[in-house]
XYZ file of C-alpha atoms in Angstrom:
585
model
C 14.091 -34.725 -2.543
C 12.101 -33.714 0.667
C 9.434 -33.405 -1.260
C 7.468 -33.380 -5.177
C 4.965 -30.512 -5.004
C 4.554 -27.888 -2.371
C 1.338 -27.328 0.008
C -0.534 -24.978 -2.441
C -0.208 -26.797 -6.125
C -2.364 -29.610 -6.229
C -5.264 -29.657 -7.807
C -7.972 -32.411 -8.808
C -6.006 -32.873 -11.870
C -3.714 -34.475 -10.115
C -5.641 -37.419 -8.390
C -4.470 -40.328 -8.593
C -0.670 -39.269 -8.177
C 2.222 -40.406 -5.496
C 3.483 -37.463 -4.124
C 5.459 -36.016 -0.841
C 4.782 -32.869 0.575
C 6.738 -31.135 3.506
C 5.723 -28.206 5.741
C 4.446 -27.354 9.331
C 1.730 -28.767 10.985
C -1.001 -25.612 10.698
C -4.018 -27.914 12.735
C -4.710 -31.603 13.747
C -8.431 -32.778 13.685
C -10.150 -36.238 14.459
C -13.130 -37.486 12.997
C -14.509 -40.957 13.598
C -11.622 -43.620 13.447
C -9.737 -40.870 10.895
C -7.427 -38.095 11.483
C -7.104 -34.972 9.196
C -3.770 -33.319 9.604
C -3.483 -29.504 7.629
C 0.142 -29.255 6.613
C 1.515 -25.781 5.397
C 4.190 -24.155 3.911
C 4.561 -20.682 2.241
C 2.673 -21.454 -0.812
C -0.618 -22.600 0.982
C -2.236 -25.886 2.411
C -3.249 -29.245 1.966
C -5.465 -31.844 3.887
C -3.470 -34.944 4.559
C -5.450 -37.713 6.370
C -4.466 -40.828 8.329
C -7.097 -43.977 8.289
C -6.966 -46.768 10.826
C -6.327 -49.498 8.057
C -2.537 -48.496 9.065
C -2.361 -48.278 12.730
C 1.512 -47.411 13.238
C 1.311 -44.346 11.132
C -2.189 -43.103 12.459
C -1.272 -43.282 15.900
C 2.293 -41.383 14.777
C -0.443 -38.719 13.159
C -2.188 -38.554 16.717
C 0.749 -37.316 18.397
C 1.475 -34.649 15.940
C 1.664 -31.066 17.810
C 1.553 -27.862 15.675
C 4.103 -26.350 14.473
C 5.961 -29.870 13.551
C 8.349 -30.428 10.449
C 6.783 -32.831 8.770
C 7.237 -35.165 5.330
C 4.072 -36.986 4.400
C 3.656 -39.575 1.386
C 0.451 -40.524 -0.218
C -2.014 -40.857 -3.003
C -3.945 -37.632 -4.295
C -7.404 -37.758 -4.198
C -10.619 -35.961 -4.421
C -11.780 -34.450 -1.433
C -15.306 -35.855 -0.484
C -16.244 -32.929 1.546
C -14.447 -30.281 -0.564
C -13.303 -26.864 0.903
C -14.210 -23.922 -1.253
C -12.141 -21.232 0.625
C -8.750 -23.230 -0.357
C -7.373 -23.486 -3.441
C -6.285 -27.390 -2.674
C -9.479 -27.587 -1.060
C -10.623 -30.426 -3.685
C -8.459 -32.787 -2.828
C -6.552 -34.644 0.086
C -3.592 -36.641 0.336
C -4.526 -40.339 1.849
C -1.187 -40.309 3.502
C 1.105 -44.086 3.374
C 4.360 -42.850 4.938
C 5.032 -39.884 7.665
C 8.226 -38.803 9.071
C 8.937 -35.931 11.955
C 11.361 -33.924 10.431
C 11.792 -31.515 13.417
C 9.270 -31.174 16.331
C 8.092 -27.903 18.106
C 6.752 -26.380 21.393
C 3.717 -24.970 21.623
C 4.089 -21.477 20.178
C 2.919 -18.285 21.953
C 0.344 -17.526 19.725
C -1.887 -19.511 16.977
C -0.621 -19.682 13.164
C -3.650 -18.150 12.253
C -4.220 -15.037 9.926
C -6.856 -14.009 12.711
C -3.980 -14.900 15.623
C -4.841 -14.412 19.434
C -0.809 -12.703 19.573
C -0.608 -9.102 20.489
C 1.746 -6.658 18.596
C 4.832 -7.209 21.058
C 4.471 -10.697 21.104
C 4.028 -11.006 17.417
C 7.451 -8.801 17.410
C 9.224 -11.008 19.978
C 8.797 -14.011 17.754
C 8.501 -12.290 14.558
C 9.956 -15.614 12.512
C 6.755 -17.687 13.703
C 4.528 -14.411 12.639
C 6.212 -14.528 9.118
C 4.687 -17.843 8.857
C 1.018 -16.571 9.358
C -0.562 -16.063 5.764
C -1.961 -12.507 6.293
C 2.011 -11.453 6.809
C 3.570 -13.577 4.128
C 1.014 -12.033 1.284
C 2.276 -8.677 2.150
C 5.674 -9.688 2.129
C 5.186 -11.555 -1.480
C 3.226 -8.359 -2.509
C 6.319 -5.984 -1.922
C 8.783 -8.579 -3.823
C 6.576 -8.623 -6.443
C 5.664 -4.784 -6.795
C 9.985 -4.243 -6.087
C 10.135 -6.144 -9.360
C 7.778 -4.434 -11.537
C 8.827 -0.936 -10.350
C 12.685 -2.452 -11.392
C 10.931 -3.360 -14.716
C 9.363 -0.120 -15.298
C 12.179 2.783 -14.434
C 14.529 -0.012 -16.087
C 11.959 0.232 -19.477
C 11.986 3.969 -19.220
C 15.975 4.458 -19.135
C 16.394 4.968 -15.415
C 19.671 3.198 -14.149
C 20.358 1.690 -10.743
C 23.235 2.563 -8.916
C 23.748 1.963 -5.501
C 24.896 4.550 -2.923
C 26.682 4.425 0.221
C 25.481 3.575 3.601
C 28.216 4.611 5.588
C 28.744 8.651 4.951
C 29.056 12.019 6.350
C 26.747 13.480 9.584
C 24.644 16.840 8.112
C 22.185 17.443 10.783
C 19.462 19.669 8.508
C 16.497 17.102 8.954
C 15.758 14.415 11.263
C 18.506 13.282 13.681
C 21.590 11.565 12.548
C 22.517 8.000 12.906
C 25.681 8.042 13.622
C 28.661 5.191 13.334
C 31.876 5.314 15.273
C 35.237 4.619 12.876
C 37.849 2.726 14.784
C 40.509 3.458 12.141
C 39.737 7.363 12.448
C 39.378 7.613 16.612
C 37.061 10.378 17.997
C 35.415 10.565 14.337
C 31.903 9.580 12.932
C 29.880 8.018 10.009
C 26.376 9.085 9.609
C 23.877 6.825 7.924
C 22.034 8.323 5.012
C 18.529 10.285 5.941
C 18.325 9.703 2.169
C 20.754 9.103 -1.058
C 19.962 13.133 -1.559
C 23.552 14.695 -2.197
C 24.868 11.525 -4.187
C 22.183 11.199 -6.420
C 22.565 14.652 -7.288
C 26.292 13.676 -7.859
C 25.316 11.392 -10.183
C 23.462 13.884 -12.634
C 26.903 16.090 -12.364
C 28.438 12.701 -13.377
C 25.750 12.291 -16.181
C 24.033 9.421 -15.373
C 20.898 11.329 -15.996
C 18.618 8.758 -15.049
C 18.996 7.176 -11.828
C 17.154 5.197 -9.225
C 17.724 3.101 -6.486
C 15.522 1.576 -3.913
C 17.532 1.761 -1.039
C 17.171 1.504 2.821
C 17.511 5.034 4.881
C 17.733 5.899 8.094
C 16.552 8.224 10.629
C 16.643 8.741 14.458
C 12.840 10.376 15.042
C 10.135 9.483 17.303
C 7.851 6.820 15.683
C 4.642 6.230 15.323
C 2.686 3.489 13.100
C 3.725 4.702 9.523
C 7.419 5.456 10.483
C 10.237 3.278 11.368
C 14.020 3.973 12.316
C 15.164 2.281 9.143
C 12.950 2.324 5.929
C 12.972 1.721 1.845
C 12.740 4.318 -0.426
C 12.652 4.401 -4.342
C 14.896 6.613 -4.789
C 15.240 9.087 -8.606
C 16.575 11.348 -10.271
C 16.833 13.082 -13.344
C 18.439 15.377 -15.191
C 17.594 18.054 -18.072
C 14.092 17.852 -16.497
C 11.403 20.591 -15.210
C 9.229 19.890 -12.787
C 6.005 19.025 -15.557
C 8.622 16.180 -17.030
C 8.784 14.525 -13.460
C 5.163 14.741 -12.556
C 4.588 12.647 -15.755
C 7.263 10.339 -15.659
C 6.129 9.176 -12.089
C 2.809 9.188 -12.384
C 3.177 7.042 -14.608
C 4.897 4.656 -12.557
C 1.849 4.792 -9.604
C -0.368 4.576 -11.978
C 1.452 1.277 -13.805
C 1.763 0.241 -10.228
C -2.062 0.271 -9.904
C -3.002 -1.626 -12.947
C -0.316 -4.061 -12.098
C -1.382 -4.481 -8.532
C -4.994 -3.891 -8.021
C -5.984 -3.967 -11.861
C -7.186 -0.312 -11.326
C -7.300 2.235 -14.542
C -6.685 5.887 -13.349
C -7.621 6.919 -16.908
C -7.272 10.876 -15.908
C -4.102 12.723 -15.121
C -3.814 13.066 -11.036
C -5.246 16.457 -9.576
C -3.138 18.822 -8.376
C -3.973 21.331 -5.546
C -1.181 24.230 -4.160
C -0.053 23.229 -0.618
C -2.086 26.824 0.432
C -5.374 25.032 -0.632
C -4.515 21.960 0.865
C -3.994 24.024 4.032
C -7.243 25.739 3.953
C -9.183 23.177 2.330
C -8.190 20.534 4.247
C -5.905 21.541 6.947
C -3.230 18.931 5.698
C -0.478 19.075 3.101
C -1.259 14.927 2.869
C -4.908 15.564 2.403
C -7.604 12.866 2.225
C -9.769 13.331 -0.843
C -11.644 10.293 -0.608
C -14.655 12.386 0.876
C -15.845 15.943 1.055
C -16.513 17.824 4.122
C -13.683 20.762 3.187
C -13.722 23.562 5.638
C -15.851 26.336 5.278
C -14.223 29.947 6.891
C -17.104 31.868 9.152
C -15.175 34.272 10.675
C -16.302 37.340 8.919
C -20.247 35.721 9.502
C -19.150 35.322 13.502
C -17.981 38.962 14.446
C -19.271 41.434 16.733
C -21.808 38.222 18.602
C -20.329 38.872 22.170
C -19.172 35.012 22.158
C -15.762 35.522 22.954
C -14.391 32.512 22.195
C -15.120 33.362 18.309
C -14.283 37.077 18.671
C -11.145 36.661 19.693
C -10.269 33.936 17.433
C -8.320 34.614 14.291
C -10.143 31.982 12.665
C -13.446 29.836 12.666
C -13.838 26.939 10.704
C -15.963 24.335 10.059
C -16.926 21.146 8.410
C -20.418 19.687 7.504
C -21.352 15.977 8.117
C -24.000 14.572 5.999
C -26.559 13.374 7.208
C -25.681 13.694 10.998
C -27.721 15.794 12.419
C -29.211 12.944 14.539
C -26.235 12.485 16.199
C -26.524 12.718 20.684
C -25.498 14.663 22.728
C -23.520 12.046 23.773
C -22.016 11.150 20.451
C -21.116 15.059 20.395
C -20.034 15.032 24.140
C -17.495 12.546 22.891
C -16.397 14.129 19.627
C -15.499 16.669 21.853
C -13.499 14.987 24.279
C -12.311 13.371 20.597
C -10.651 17.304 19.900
C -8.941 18.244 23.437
C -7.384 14.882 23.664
C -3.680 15.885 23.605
C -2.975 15.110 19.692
C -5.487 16.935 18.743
C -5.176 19.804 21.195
C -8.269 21.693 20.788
C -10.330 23.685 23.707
C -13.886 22.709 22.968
C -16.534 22.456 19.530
C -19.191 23.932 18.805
C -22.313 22.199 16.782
C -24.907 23.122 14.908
C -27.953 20.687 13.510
C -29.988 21.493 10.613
C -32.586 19.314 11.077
C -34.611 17.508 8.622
C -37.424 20.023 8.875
C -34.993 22.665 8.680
C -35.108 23.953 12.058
C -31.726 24.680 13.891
C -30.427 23.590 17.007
C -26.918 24.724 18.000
C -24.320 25.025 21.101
C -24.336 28.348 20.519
C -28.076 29.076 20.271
C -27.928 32.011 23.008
C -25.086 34.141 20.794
C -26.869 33.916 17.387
C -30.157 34.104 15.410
C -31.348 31.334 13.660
C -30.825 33.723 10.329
C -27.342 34.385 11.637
C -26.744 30.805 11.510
C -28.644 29.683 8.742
C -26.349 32.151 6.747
C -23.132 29.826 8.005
C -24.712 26.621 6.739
C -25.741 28.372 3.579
C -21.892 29.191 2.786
C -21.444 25.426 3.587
C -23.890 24.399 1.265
C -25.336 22.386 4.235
C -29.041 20.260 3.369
C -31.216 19.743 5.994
C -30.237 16.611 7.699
C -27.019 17.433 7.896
C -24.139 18.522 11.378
C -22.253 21.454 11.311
C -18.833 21.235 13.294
C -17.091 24.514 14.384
C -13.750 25.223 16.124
C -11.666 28.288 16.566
C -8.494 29.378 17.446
C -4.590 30.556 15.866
C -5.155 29.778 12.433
C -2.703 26.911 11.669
C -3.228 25.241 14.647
C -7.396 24.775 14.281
C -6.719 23.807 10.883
C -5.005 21.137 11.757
C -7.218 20.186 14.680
C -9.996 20.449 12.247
C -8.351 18.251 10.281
C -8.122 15.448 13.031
C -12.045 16.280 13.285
C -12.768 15.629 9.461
C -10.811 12.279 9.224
C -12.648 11.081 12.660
C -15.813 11.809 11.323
C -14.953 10.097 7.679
C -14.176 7.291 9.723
C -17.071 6.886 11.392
C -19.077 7.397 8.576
C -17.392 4.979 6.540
C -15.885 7.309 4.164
C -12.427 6.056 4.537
C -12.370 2.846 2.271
C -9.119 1.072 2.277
C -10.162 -0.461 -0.918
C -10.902 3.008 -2.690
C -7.831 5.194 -3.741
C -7.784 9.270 -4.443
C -4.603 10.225 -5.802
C -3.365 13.836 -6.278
C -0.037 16.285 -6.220
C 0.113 18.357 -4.231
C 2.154 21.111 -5.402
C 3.882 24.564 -4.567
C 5.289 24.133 -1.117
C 6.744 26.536 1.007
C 10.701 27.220 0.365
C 11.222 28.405 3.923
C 9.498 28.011 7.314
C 10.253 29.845 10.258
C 10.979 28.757 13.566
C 10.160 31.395 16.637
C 11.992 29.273 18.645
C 15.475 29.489 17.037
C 14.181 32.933 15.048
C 14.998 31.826 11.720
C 14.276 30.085 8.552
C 14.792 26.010 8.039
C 14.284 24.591 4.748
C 10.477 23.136 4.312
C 11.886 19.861 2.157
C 15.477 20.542 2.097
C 18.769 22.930 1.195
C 18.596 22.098 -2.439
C 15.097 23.064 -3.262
C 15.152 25.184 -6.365
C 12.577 28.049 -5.945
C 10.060 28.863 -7.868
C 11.727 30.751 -10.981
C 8.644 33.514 -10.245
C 10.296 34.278 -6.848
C 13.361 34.100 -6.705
C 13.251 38.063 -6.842
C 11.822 37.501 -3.139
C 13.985 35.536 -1.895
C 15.763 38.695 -0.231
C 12.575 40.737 0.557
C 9.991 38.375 0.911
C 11.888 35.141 2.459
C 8.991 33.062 3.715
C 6.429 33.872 0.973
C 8.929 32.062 -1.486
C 7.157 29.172 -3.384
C 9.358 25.727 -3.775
C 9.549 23.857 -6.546
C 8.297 20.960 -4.532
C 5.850 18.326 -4.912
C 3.854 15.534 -2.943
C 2.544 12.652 -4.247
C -0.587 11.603 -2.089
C -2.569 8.707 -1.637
C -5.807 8.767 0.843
C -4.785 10.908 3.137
C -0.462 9.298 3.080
C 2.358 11.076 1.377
C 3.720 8.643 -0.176
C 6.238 10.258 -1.668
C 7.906 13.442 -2.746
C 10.485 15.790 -4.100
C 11.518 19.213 -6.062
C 13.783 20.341 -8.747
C 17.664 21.023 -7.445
C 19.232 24.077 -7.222
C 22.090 23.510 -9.660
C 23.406 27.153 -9.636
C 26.215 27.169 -7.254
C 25.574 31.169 -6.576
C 21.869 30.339 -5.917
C 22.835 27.370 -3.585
C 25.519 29.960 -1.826
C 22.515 32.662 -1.475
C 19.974 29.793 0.144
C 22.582 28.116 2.743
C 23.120 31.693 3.636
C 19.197 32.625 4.248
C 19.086 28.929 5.901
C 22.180 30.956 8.547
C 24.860 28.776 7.343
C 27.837 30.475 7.346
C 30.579 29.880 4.367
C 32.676 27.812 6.750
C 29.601 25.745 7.198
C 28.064 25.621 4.287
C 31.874 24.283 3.152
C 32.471 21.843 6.006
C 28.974 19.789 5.391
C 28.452 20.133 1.645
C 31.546 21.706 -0.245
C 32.107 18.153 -1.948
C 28.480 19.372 -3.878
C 29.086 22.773 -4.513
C 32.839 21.822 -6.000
C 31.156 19.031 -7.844
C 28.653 21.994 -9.277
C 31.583 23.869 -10.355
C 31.595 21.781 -12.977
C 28.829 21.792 -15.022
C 26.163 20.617 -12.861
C 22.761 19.913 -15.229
C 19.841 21.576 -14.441
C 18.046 18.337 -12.655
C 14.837 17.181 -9.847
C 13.553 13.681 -8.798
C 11.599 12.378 -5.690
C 11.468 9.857 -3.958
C 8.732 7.135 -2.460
C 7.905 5.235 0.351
C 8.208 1.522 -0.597
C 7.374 0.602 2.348
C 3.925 2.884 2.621
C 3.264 1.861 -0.755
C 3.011 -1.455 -0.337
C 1.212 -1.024 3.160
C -1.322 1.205 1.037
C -2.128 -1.631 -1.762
C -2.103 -3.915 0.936
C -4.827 -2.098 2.673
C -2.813 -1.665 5.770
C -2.453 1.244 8.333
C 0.773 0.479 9.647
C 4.217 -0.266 7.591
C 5.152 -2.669 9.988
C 3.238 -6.204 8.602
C 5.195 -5.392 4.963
C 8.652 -5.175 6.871
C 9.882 -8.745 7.616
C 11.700 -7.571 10.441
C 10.535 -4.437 11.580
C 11.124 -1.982 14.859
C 8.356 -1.171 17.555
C 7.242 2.380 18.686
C 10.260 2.784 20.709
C 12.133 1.816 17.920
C 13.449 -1.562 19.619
C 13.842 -4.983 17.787
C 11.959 -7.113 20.424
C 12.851 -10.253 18.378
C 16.749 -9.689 19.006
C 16.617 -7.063 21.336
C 18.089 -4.629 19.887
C 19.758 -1.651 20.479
C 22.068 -3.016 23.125
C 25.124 -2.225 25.346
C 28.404 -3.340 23.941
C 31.615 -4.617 25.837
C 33.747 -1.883 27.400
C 36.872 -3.570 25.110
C 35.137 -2.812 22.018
C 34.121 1.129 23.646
C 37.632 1.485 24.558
C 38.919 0.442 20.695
C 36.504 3.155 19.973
C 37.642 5.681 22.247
C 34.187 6.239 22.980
C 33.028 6.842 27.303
C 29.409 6.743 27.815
C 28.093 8.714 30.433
C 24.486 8.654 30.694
C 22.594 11.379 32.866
C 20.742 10.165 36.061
C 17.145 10.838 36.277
C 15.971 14.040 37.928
């Protein structure tokens, strides 16, 4: 054997004991006439040290670089100066026999959980950042949670089937990956957005409890909580209203929790209606860890002359506690913080009610001191505390409030990884309208059941049509969601045809469904999660990336690999495939 206990297992109890260990060099240090050599593998660390009473094999311990394969023999025993941050650090290994197994160059960047490597480097040589701790806890931590979540829908009936990768191009979402068939020439393979229309196969089938946790794929810009290719757990059930799968998997988050982070959500999850989410929040993912919901002035803001509030259809604003101290400066920058181009705002207004309840405000010269006092009275604003304001289209300063509120939460602090606010949020939007293309799309997807209350609007009131949707959210991150079906065949007819598919359409992308509901398709719903945001959330992350052991930058490149790449004009030509890429203008 290359070795009898691993890096991370030894423990006083064991002084006194022969043993071999095997791993990478992590550091080298010399004291005195000794050197201390820290050898690691996945499961942690342990001192080995080299004495001068053997000469051969300390000067073979001197030349040790990092990163070298080594096998080390030697007595365990207890550590004089002990190391209370390692879980070996009681003990050392007084080392007798050392072999190289494998030497290394000097790596780009230091083994270290606090490493000197920047994101594309880290990505370039992604197997040496696997080997950092910080990166290998999250990857254990996502085994580990894969298992219990296998454990749990297993305990609760659910069955796992797996789905396949390689299927049919229905462009109603994100962009297509698509895969050229060599066998059928000039025709394509998609790979699956999600396991949507075969899961919902599987309930006509009657396996009505399913789940899968399967990898999906979709060709959208990226940013840090999205990647080309990510995990879902994917369920479904059947003979279920929406109340039945609330419960079921909120259970499941909640086991998730106690399993994880030894948290007790004793209370059910709150649930808010996606309009209050809007209006509350300005987010249908909202962040509940803190207050500061908006507070509507228009109606106290009409008739001043100030023309930038007059002729706004809305005026909202937030309250930070306790800020009414803040600079100009710090509010010279919060407004440069709303007109940066994400945010996309024109300018802020402030107002500071300060501790001895005087009022000082950017807009001083348009209103009374009463006029304003009544705004921070609807805000139940203390003295002490900043008043925020913007104004514009309604949607649109919502959401650049929203960018506002979570700035200020994190500067105040209010945005603790380490604390978690769960809710649903619940009654969607069927339909949303694009003035672009002047008509509907589907909010979540086709086969979104509406709201049984109105479905009598569907015809005369299109876009006030409630879903039978829900979002599970976790400070401030969907991380997950889904609806009851449509399992009606005429119902699913009647929404392709308000979505302006035509029959022929509708028929060409998705008549294997609607035959399949002919029948006897059970009325049936499920959701599905992020895996990979889930794990990133217990992990305390911000980005999905460090709990994918291989994952995609911004541009959606594998820098390790370098990936995507051109092929050989042989195999294009098997393919029948010509590329012809546009010059630059």
């Amino acid at each position: 054997m290359y070795r009898t206990n691993t890096c991370g297992e030894l423990r006083l109890s064991d002084a006194g004991r022969e043993v071999t260990l095997a791993g990478w060099v992590q550091r080298t240090r010399k004291m005195g006439g000794m050197t201390f050599v820290d050898v690691r593998d996945r499961y942690g660390i342990t001192q080995i040290v080299f004495d001068t009473d053997n000469a051969e094999l300390h000067e073979a311990a001197n030349k040790l670089g990092r990163e070298f394969v080594v096998q080390v023999t030697g007595r365990v025993t207890e550590r004089a100066s002990k190391n209370p941050n390692l879980p070996t650090g009681e003990i050392e290994i007084i080392a007798t026999d050392l072999k190289v197994l494998n030497r290394s160059d000097v790596p780009p960047f230091t083994i270290e959980d606090d490493t000197d490597g920047g994101d594309d480097l880290r990505m370039k040589y992604r197997y040496l950042d696997l080997r950092r701790g910080a990166v290998r806890r999250n990857l254990e931590l996502r085994h580990r949670m894969a298992f219990e979540i296998r454990r749990y829908l297993d305990s609760k009936g659910f069955l796992e089937v797996e789905t396949p990768v390689l299927i049919k191009s229905t462009p109603e979402g994100a962009r297509d990956f698509v895969v050229p068939s060599r066998m059928n020439p000039g025709e394509f393979y998609a790979l699956p957005q999600s396991p949507q229309t075969f899961k919902q196969l599987l309930m006509v089938s009657g396996f009505d409890r399913y789940f899968q946790i399967v990898k999906c794929f979709r060709d959208e810009d990226l940013r840090a909580d999205r990647q080309p290719e990510f995990t879902q757990i994917d369920c479904e059930m059947s003979f279920v209203e929406q109340e039945d799968v609330l419960q079921m998997f909120e259970g499941l988050v909640k086991h998730i929790f106690k399993y994880v982070k030894d948290i007790d959500f004793a209370e059910p999850f709150p649930r808010m209606t996606w309009a209050d989410a809007m209006r509350l929040y300005g987010s249908d993912k909202p962040d509940t860890r803190f207050g500061m919901e908006f507070v509507e002035l228009k109606d106290l803001t009409e008739g001043s002359g100030f023309a930038v509030m007059d002729s706004a259809p809305y005026v909202g604003a937030i309250v930070a506690p306790g800020c009414a101290g803040y600079t100009r400066k710090q509010l010279d920058q919060l407004t440069d913080f709303v007109k940066r181009p994400q945010v996309g705002a024109k300018g802020m207004m402030w107002v500071k009610y300060e501790a001895d309840g005087s009022i000082k405000s950017s807009v001083g010269k348009f209103f009374t001191d009463d006029q304003i006092k009544t705004w921070l009275d609807r805000a139940g604003a203390n003295p002490g505390d900043l008043m925020l304001i913007l104004a514009g289209e309604t949607m649109r300063t919502r959401k650049q409030l929203c960018e506002l509120r979570l700035e200020m939460g994190s500067q105040l602090g209010l945005r603790d990884p380490q604390k978690f606010s769960c809710l649903w949020v619940v009654d969607f939007p069927l339909f949303e309208w694009d003035d672009e293309t002047q008509r509907f799309y589907a909010m979540h997807h086709p086969f979104t059941a509406p709201n049984p209350d109105d479905i009598d609007m569907l015809e005369t009131d299109t876009g006030a049509v409630r879903a039978t949707a829900y979002d599970m959210v976790v400070n401030g991150n969907e991380l997950g969601g889904g609806s009851i079906r449509i399992h009606d065949a005429k119902l699913q007819d009647q929404m392709f045809r308000l979505l302006g598919l035509s029959e022929e359409d509708a028929q060409y992308k998705f008549g294997f469904l609607m035959n399949a509901f002919k029948y006897g398709a059970p009325p049936h719903g499920g959701l599905a999660f992020g895996f990979d945001r889930f794990v990133s959330i217990l992990a305390g992350l911000d980005s999905i990336r460090d709990v994918i052991a291989f994952p995609k930058n911004n541009s959606g490149r594998d820098m390790m690999i370098d990936a995507p790449s051109h092929i050989d004009d042989s195999q294009l030509d098997e393919l029948c495939i010509r590329v012809d890429i546009p010059q630059e203008k």
